[in-house]
Coordinates of C-alpha atoms in Angstrom, one line a residue:
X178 CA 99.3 78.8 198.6
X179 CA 96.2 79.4 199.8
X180 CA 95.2 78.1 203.3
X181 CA 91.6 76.2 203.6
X182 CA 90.5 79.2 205.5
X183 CA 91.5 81.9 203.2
X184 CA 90.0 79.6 200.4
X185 CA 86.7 79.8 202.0
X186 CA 87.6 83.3 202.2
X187 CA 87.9 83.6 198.9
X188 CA 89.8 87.2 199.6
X189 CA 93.1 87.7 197.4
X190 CA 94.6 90.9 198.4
X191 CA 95.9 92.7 194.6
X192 CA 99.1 94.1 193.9
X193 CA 99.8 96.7 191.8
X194 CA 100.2 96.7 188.0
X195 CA 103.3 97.7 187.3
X196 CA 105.8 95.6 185.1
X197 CA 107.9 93.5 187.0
X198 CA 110.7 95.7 186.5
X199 CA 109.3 98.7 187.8
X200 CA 109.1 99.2 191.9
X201 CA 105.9 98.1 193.5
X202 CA 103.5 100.8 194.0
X203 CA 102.7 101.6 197.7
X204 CA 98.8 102.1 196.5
X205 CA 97.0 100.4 198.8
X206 CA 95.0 98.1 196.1
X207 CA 91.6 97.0 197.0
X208 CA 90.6 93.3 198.1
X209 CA 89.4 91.1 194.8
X210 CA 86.4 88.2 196.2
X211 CA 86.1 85.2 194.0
X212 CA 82.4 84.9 192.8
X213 CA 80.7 82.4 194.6
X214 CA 80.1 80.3 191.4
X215 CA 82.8 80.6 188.7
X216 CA 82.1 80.9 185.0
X217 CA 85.6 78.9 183.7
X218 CA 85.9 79.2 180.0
X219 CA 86.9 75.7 178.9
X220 CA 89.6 75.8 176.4
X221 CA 88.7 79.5 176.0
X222 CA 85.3 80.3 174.3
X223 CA 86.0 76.7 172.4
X224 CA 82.5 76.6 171.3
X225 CA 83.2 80.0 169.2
X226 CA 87.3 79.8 168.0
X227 CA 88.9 77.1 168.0
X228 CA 90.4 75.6 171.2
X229 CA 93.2 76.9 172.7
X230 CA 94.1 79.7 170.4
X231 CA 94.7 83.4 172.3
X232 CA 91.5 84.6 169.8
X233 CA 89.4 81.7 172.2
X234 CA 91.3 83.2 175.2
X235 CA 90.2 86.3 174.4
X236 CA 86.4 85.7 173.7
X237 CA 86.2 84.3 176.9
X238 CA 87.5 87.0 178.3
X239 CA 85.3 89.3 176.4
X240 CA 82.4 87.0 176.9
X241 CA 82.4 87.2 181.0
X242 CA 85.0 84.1 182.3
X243 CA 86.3 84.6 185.5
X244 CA 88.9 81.8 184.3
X245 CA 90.2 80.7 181.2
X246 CA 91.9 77.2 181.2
X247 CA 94.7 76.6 179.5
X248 CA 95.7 72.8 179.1
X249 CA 99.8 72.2 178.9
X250 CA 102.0 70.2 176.8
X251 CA 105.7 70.1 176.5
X252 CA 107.9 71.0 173.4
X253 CA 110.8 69.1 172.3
X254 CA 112.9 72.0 173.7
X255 CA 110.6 72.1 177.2
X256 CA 108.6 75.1 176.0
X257 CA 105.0 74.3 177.7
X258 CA 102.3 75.0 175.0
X259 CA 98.7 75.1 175.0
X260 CA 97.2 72.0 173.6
X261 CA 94.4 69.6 175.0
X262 CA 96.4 66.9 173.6
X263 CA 100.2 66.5 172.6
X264 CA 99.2 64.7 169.5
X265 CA 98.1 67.6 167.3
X266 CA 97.2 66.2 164.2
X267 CA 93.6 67.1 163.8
X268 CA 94.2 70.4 166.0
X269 CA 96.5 72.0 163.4
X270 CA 97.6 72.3 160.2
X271 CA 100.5 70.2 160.5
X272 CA 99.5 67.0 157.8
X273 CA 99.7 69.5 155.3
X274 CA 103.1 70.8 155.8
X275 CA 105.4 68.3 154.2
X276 CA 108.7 69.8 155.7
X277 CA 106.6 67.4 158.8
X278 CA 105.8 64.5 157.0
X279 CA 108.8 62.5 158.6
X280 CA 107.4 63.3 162.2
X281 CA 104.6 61.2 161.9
X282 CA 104.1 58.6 164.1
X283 CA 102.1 55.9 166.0
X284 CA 102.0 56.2 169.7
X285 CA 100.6 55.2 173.1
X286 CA 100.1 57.8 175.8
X287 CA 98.2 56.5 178.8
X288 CA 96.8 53.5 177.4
X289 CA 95.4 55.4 174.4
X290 CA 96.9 54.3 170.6
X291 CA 97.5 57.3 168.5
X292 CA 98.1 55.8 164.9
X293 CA 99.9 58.1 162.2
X294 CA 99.6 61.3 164.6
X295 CA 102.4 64.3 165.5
X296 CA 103.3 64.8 168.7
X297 CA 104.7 68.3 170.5
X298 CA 107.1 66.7 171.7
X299 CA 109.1 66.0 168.5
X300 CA 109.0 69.7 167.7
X301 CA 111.2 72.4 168.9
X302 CA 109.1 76.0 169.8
X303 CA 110.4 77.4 166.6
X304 CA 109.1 74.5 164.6
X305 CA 105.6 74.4 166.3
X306 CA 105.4 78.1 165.4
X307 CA 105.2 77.3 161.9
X308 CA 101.6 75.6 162.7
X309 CA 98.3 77.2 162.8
X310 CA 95.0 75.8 165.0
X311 CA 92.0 74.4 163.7
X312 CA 88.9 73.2 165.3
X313 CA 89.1 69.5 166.8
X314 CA 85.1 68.9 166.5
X315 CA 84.0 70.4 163.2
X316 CA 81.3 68.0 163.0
X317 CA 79.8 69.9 165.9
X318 CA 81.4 73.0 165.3
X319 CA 81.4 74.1 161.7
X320 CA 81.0 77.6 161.9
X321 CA 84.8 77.4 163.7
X322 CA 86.3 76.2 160.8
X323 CA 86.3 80.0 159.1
X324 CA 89.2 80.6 162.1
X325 CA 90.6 77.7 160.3
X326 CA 94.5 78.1 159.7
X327 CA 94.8 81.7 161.4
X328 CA 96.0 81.5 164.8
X329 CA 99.5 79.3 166.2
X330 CA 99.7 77.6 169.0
X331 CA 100.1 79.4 171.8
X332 CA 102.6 79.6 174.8
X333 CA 102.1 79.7 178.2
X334 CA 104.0 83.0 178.6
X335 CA 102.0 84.3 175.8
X336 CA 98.7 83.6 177.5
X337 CA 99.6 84.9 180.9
X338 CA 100.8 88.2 178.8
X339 CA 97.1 87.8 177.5
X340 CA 95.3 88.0 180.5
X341 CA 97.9 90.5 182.4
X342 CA 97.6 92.9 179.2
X343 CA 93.2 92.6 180.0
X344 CA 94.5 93.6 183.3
X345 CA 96.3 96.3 182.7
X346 CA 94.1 98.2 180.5
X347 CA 90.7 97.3 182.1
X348 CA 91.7 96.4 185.8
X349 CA 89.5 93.0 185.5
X350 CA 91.3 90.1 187.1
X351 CA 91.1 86.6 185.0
X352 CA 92.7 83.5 186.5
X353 CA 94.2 80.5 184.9
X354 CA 92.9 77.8 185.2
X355 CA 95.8 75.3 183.9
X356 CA 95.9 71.7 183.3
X357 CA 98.9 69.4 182.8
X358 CA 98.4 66.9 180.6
X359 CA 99.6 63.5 181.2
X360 CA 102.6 64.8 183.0
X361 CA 104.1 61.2 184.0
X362 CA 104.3 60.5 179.9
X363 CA 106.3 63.1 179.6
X364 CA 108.4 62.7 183.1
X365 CA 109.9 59.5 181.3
X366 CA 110.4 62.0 178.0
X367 CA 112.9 63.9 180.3
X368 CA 110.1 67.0 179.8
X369 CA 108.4 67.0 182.9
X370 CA 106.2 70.3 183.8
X371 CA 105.7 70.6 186.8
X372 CA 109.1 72.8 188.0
X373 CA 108.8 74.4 184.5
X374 CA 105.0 75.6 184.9
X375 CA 105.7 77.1 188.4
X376 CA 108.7 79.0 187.3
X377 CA 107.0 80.2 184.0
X378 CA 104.2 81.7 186.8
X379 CA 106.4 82.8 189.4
X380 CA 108.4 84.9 186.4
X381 CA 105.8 87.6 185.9
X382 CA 104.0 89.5 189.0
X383 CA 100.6 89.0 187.4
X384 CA 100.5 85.3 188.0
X385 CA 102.8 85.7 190.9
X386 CA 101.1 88.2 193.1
X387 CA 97.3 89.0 191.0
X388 CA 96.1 86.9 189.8
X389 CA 93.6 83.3 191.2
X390 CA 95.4 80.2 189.8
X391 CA 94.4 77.0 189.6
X392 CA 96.9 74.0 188.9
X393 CA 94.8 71.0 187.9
X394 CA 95.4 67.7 187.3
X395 CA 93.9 63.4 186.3
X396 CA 97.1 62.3 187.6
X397 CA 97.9 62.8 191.7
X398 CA 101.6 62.3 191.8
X399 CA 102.0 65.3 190.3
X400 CA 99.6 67.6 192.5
X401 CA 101.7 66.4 195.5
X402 CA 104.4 67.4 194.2
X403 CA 103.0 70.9 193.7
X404 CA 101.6 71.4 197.1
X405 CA 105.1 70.3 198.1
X406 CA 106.8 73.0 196.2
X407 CA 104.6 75.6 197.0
X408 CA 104.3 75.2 200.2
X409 CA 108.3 74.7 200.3
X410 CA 108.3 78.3 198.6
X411 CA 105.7 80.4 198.0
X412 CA 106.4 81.1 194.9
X413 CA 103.0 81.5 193.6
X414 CA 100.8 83.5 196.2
X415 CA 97.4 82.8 195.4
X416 CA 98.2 79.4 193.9
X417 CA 95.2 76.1 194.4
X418 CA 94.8 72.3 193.4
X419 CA 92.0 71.1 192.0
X420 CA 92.0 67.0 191.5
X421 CA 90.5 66.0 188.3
X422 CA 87.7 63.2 188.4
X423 CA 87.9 60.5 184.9
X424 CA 84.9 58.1 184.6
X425 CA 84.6 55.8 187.6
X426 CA 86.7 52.6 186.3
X427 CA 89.6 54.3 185.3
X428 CA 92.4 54.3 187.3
X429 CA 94.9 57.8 187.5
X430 CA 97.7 57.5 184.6
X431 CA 100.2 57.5 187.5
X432 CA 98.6 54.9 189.6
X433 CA 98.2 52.5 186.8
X434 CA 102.0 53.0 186.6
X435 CA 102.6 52.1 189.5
X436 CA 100.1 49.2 189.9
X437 CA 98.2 51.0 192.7
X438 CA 94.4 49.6 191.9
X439 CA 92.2 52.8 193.2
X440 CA 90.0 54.3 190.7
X441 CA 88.4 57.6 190.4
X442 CA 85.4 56.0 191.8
X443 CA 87.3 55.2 194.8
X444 CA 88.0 58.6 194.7
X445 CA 84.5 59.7 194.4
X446 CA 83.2 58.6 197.9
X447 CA 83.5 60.4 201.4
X448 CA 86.4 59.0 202.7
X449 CA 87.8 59.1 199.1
X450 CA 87.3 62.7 198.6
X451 CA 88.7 63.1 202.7
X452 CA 91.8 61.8 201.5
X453 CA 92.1 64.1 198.3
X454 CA 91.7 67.0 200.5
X455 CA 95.1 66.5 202.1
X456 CA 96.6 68.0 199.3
X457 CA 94.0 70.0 197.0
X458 CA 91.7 72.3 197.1
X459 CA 88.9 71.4 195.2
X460 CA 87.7 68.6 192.9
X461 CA 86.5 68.6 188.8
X462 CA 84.7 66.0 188.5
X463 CA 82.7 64.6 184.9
X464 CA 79.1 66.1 185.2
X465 CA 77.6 62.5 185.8
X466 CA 79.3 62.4 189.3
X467 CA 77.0 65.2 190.3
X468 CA 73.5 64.3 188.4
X469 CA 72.6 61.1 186.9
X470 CA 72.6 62.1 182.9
X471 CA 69.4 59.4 182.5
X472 CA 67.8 59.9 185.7
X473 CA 68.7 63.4 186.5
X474 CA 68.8 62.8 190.1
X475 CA 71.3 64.2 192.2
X476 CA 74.4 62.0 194.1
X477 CA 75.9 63.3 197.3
X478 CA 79.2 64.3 195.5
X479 CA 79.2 67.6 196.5
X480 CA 78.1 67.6 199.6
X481 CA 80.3 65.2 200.5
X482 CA 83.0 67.3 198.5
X483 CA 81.7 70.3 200.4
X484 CA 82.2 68.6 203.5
X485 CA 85.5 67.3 203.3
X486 CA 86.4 70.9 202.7
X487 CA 86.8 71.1 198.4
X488 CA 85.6 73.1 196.2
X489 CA 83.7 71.5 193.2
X490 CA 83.7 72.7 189.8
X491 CA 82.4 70.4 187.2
X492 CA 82.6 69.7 183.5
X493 CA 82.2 70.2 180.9
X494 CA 79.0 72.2 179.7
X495 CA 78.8 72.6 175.6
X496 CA 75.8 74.6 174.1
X497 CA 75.3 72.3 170.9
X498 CA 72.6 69.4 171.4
X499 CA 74.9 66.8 170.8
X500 CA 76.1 67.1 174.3
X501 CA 73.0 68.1 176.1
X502 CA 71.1 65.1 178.5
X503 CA 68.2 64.2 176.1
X504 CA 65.4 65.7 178.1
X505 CA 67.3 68.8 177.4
X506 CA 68.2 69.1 174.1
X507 CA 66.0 71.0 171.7
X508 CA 65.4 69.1 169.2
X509 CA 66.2 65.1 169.0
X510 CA 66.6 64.9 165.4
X511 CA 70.5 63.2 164.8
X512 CA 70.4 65.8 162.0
X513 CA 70.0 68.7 164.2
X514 CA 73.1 67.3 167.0
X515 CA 75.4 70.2 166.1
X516 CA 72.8 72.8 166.5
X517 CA 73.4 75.2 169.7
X518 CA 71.0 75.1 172.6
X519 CA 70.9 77.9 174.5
X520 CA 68.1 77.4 176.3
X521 CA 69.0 73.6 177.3
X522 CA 72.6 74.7 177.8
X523 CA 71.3 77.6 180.7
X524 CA 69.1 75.1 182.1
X525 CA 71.7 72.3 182.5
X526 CA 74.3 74.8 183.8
X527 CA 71.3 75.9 186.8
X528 CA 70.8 72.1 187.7
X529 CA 74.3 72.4 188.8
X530 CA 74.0 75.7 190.4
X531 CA 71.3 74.6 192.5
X532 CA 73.2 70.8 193.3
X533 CA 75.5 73.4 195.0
X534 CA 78.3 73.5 192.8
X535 CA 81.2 76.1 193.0
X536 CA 81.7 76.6 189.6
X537 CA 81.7 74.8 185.7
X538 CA 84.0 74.4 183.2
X539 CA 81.9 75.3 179.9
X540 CA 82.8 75.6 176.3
X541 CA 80.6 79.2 176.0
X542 CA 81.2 81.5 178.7
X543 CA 78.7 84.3 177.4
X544 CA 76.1 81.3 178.4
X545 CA 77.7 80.9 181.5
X546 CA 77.5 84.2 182.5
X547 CA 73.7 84.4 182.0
X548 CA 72.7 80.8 183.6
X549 CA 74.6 82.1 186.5
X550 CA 73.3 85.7 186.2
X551 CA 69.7 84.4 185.9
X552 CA 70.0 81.9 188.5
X553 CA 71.6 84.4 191.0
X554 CA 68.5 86.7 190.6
X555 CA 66.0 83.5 191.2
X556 CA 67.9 82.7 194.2
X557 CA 68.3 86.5 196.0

């Protein structure tokens, strides 16, 4: 893991590109520098395919991310699968397979009812296989429901493979960025993630040895646990934590478990954000934390993030109007909310930029690329 001052740093020395069965090369590799503000494609290029798919991985990729962020689930059989929720009834094709009919149920997960949904973890790998993606928002996104039915659900060996094959044949270096999702649910499932996810990216040298990863996280429990184990054994070498910030009421899943009454918001001020430094790296907080979405006006999250010693990468930026501040969006007719916004989306993005942030989460990393391209020639 890193330490704080090889995080500031932001220096990861490569190693070669060999499989992991070949012997190391003795190439000296040259030293990869983070950029100073990260273009994270959310989901992939979710804005473009639909979400978590390797086709959304990949148009990030193509599109300019410096991460893409895959968000975990667990299988029935433990398999960790990219989902941004285990219920995947309205992210695949599942209600119209009737061979599934008999796995729909009615569930709570964190507080939140799922009525009549299907849930990864009543499916072995082989049987989630049998799924394809579809887009989760397609009242926002029509144009993604042509990649309707095409792509399965992904693994996360197969997206490492993804971004290690990029690696291989161009020499670019893409991190993941990887969420697990609501890992003390599926602790009392007998499927927790954590041990699983850290020997899935200790298995292959690109994740190992390469590659920038981020381990993130609503829940803390969890990301203690991490630091624990990889400060216990190294196992992933460039490996940081990144605390996930909820609306200010809420509470972490795994505090309201165990009746422990601070909220995000707690969380959120000075001495709050003190204490999450002792064991992450960095913060994600919801874009309000950082600018008042009425007033515009920036808070002191960051520099208070900044000097507590975290890194602070924000989200989530999405190019339609729908989910642009109003003084921003091009056009306020309802009837034009699932139009994209290019030009509000850039100019949102730079409000952040110049609040001082380290990098954003965004749904359309070719637009990331250019707000922070543009920005970084106003600023030189």
């Amino acid at each position: 893991m890193f330490k704080k001052a090889a995080l500031c740093l932001c220096l990861i020395s490569l190693a070669g590109c060999n499989d992991d069965n070949n012997n190391q090369s003795n190439t000296t590799q040259p030293e990869y520098q983070l950029p100073k503000i990260l273009v994270i494609g959310h989901r992939g290029a979710s804005a473009l395919r639909p979400e978590h798919t390797l086709a959304s991985y990949q148009k990030a990729i193509d599109d300019g991310a410096d991460f893409i962020e895959p968000d975990l689930v667990s299988t029935k059989d433990g398999v960790l699968v990219a989902r941004h929720e285990n219920e995947i009834g309205g992210t695949t094709n599942v209600s119209t397979l009737p061979q599934f009919a008999d796995r729909k149920k009615t569930k709570v997960i964190d507080g939140t009812r799922f009525d009549n949904g299907w849930f990864t973890e009543d499916f072995t790998l082989n049987e989630l296989q049998q799924l394809k993606a579809r887009e989760r928002i397609p009242q926002f996104r029509p144009d993604n429901q042509k990649y309707n039915d095409l792509y399965p659900v992904p693994t996360l060996e197969q997206i490492i493979e993804l971004a290690d094959a990029h690696y291989k044949k161009t020499g670019k270096i893409i991190g993941l960025y990887i969420e697990t999702k609501h890992p003390t649910y599926f602790q009392k499932q007998n499927l927790a993630m954590e041990d699983t996810l850290l020997k899935t990216l200790s298995k292959y040298q690109y994740t190992r040895d390469i590659a920038p990863i981020y381990l993130q996280s609503f829940e803390v429990g969890n990301l203690k646990y991490l630091k624990n184990q990889l400060d216990l054994h190294k196992s992933v070498k460039h490996a940081q934590l990144i605390q996930l910030y909820d609306e200010k009421t809420v509470r972490p899943a795994d505090y309201v478990a165990q009746n422990i009454a601070t909220t995000y918001g707690n969380m959120a001020t000075a001495q709050g954000l003190k204490d999450v430094a002792k064991y992450a790296n960095g913060v994600g907080p919801w874009k309000p934390y950082i600018i008042d979405q009425e007033t515009m006006q920036t808070t002191s999250f960051v520099t208070d993030a900044h000097q507590a010693g975290l890194k602070v990468h924000p989200y989530t930026f999405r190019p339609e109007n729908n989910f642009l501040p109003a003084s921003l969006k091009c056009s306020a007719d309802k009837a034009k909310e699932a139009e994209r916004c290019a030009a509000g989306s850039i100019k949102e993005m730079q409000l952040y930029f110049k609040a001082g942030v380290d990098g954003i989460f965004t749904d359309d990393p070719a637009l990331g690329r250019q707000a922070v391209q543009s920005y970084q020639a106003t600023v030189k």
